[in-house]
Short mmCIF file of C-alpha atoms in Angstrom, two decimals:
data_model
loop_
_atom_site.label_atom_id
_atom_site.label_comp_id
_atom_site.label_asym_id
_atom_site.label_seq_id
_atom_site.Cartn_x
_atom_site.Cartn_y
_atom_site.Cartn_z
CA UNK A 14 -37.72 -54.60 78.50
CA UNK A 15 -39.66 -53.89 81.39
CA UNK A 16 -42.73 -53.78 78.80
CA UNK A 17 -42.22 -57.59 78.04
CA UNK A 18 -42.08 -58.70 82.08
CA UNK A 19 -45.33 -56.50 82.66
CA UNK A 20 -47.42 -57.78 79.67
CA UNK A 21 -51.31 -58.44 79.87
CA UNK A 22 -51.57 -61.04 77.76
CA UNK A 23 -49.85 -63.56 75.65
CA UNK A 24 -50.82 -62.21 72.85
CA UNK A 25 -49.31 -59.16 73.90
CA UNK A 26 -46.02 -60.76 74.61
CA UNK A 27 -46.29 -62.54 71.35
CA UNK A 28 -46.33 -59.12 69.60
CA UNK A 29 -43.93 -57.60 71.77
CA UNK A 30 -41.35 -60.62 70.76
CA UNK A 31 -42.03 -59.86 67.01
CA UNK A 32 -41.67 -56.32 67.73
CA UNK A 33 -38.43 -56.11 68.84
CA UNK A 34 -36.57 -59.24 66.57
CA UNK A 35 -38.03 -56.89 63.73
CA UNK A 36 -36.30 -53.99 65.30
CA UNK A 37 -33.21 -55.36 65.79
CA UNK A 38 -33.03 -56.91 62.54
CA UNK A 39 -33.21 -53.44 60.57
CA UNK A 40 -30.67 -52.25 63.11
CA UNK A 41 -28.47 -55.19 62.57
CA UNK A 42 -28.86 -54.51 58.73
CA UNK A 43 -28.63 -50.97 58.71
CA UNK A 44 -25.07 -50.98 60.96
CA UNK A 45 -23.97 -53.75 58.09
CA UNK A 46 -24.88 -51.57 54.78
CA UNK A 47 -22.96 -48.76 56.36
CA UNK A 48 -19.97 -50.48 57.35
CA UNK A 49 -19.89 -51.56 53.56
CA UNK A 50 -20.82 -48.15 52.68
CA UNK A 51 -17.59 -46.61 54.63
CA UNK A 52 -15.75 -49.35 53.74
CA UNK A 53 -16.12 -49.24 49.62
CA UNK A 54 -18.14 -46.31 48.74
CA UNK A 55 -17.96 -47.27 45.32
CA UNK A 56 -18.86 -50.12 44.93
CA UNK A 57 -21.81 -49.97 47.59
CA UNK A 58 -23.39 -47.14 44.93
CA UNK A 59 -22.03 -49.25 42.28
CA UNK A 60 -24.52 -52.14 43.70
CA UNK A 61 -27.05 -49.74 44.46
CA UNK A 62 -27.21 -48.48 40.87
CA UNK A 63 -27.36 -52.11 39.29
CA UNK A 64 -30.19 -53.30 41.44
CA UNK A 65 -32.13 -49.71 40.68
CA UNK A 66 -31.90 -50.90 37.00
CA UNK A 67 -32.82 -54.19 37.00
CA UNK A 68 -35.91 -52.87 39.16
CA UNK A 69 -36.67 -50.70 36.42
CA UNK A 70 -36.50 -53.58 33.88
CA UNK A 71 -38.98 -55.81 35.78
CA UNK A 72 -41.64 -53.00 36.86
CA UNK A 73 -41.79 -49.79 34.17
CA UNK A 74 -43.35 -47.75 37.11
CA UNK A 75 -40.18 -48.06 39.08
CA UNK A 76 -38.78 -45.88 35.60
CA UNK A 77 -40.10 -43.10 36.13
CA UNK A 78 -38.69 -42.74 40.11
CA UNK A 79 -35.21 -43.44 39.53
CA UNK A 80 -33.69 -42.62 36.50
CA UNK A 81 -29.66 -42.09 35.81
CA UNK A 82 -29.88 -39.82 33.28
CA UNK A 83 -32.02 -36.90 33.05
CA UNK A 84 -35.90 -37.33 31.09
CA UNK A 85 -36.07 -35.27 28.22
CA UNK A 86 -38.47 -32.72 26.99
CA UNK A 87 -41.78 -33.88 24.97
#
């Protein structure tokens, strides 16, 4: 905070501002997706698998990262 009273410029400030609504927002969503996480396990991995496979249909790359079941041998 004391950063943002003491800044140079207002360009600085500018970027400071940005800076910290960015940080908060991942905080913000990060204390949300673990709520849900403790609060339905299941179906929090249940949405987390679904949305891993429709990546994988859209962009083949994504494939080869996450896969449910195991590649086989050539």
């Amino acid at each position: 905070m004391w950063v943002l009273l003491f800044s140079a410029s207002p360009v600085h400030l500018a970027f400071e501002i940005v800076l910290l609504r960015s940080v908060s927002s991942f905080l913000v969503a990060a204390g949300a997706a673990s709520h849900s996480f403790m609060m339905n396990p299941y179906r929090s991995l249940r949405s987390f698998h679904s949305s891993a496979l429709l990546l994988r249909e859209h962009s083949p790359n994504v494939g080869r990262l996450y896969s449910p079941r195991r590649a086989e041998p050539n």
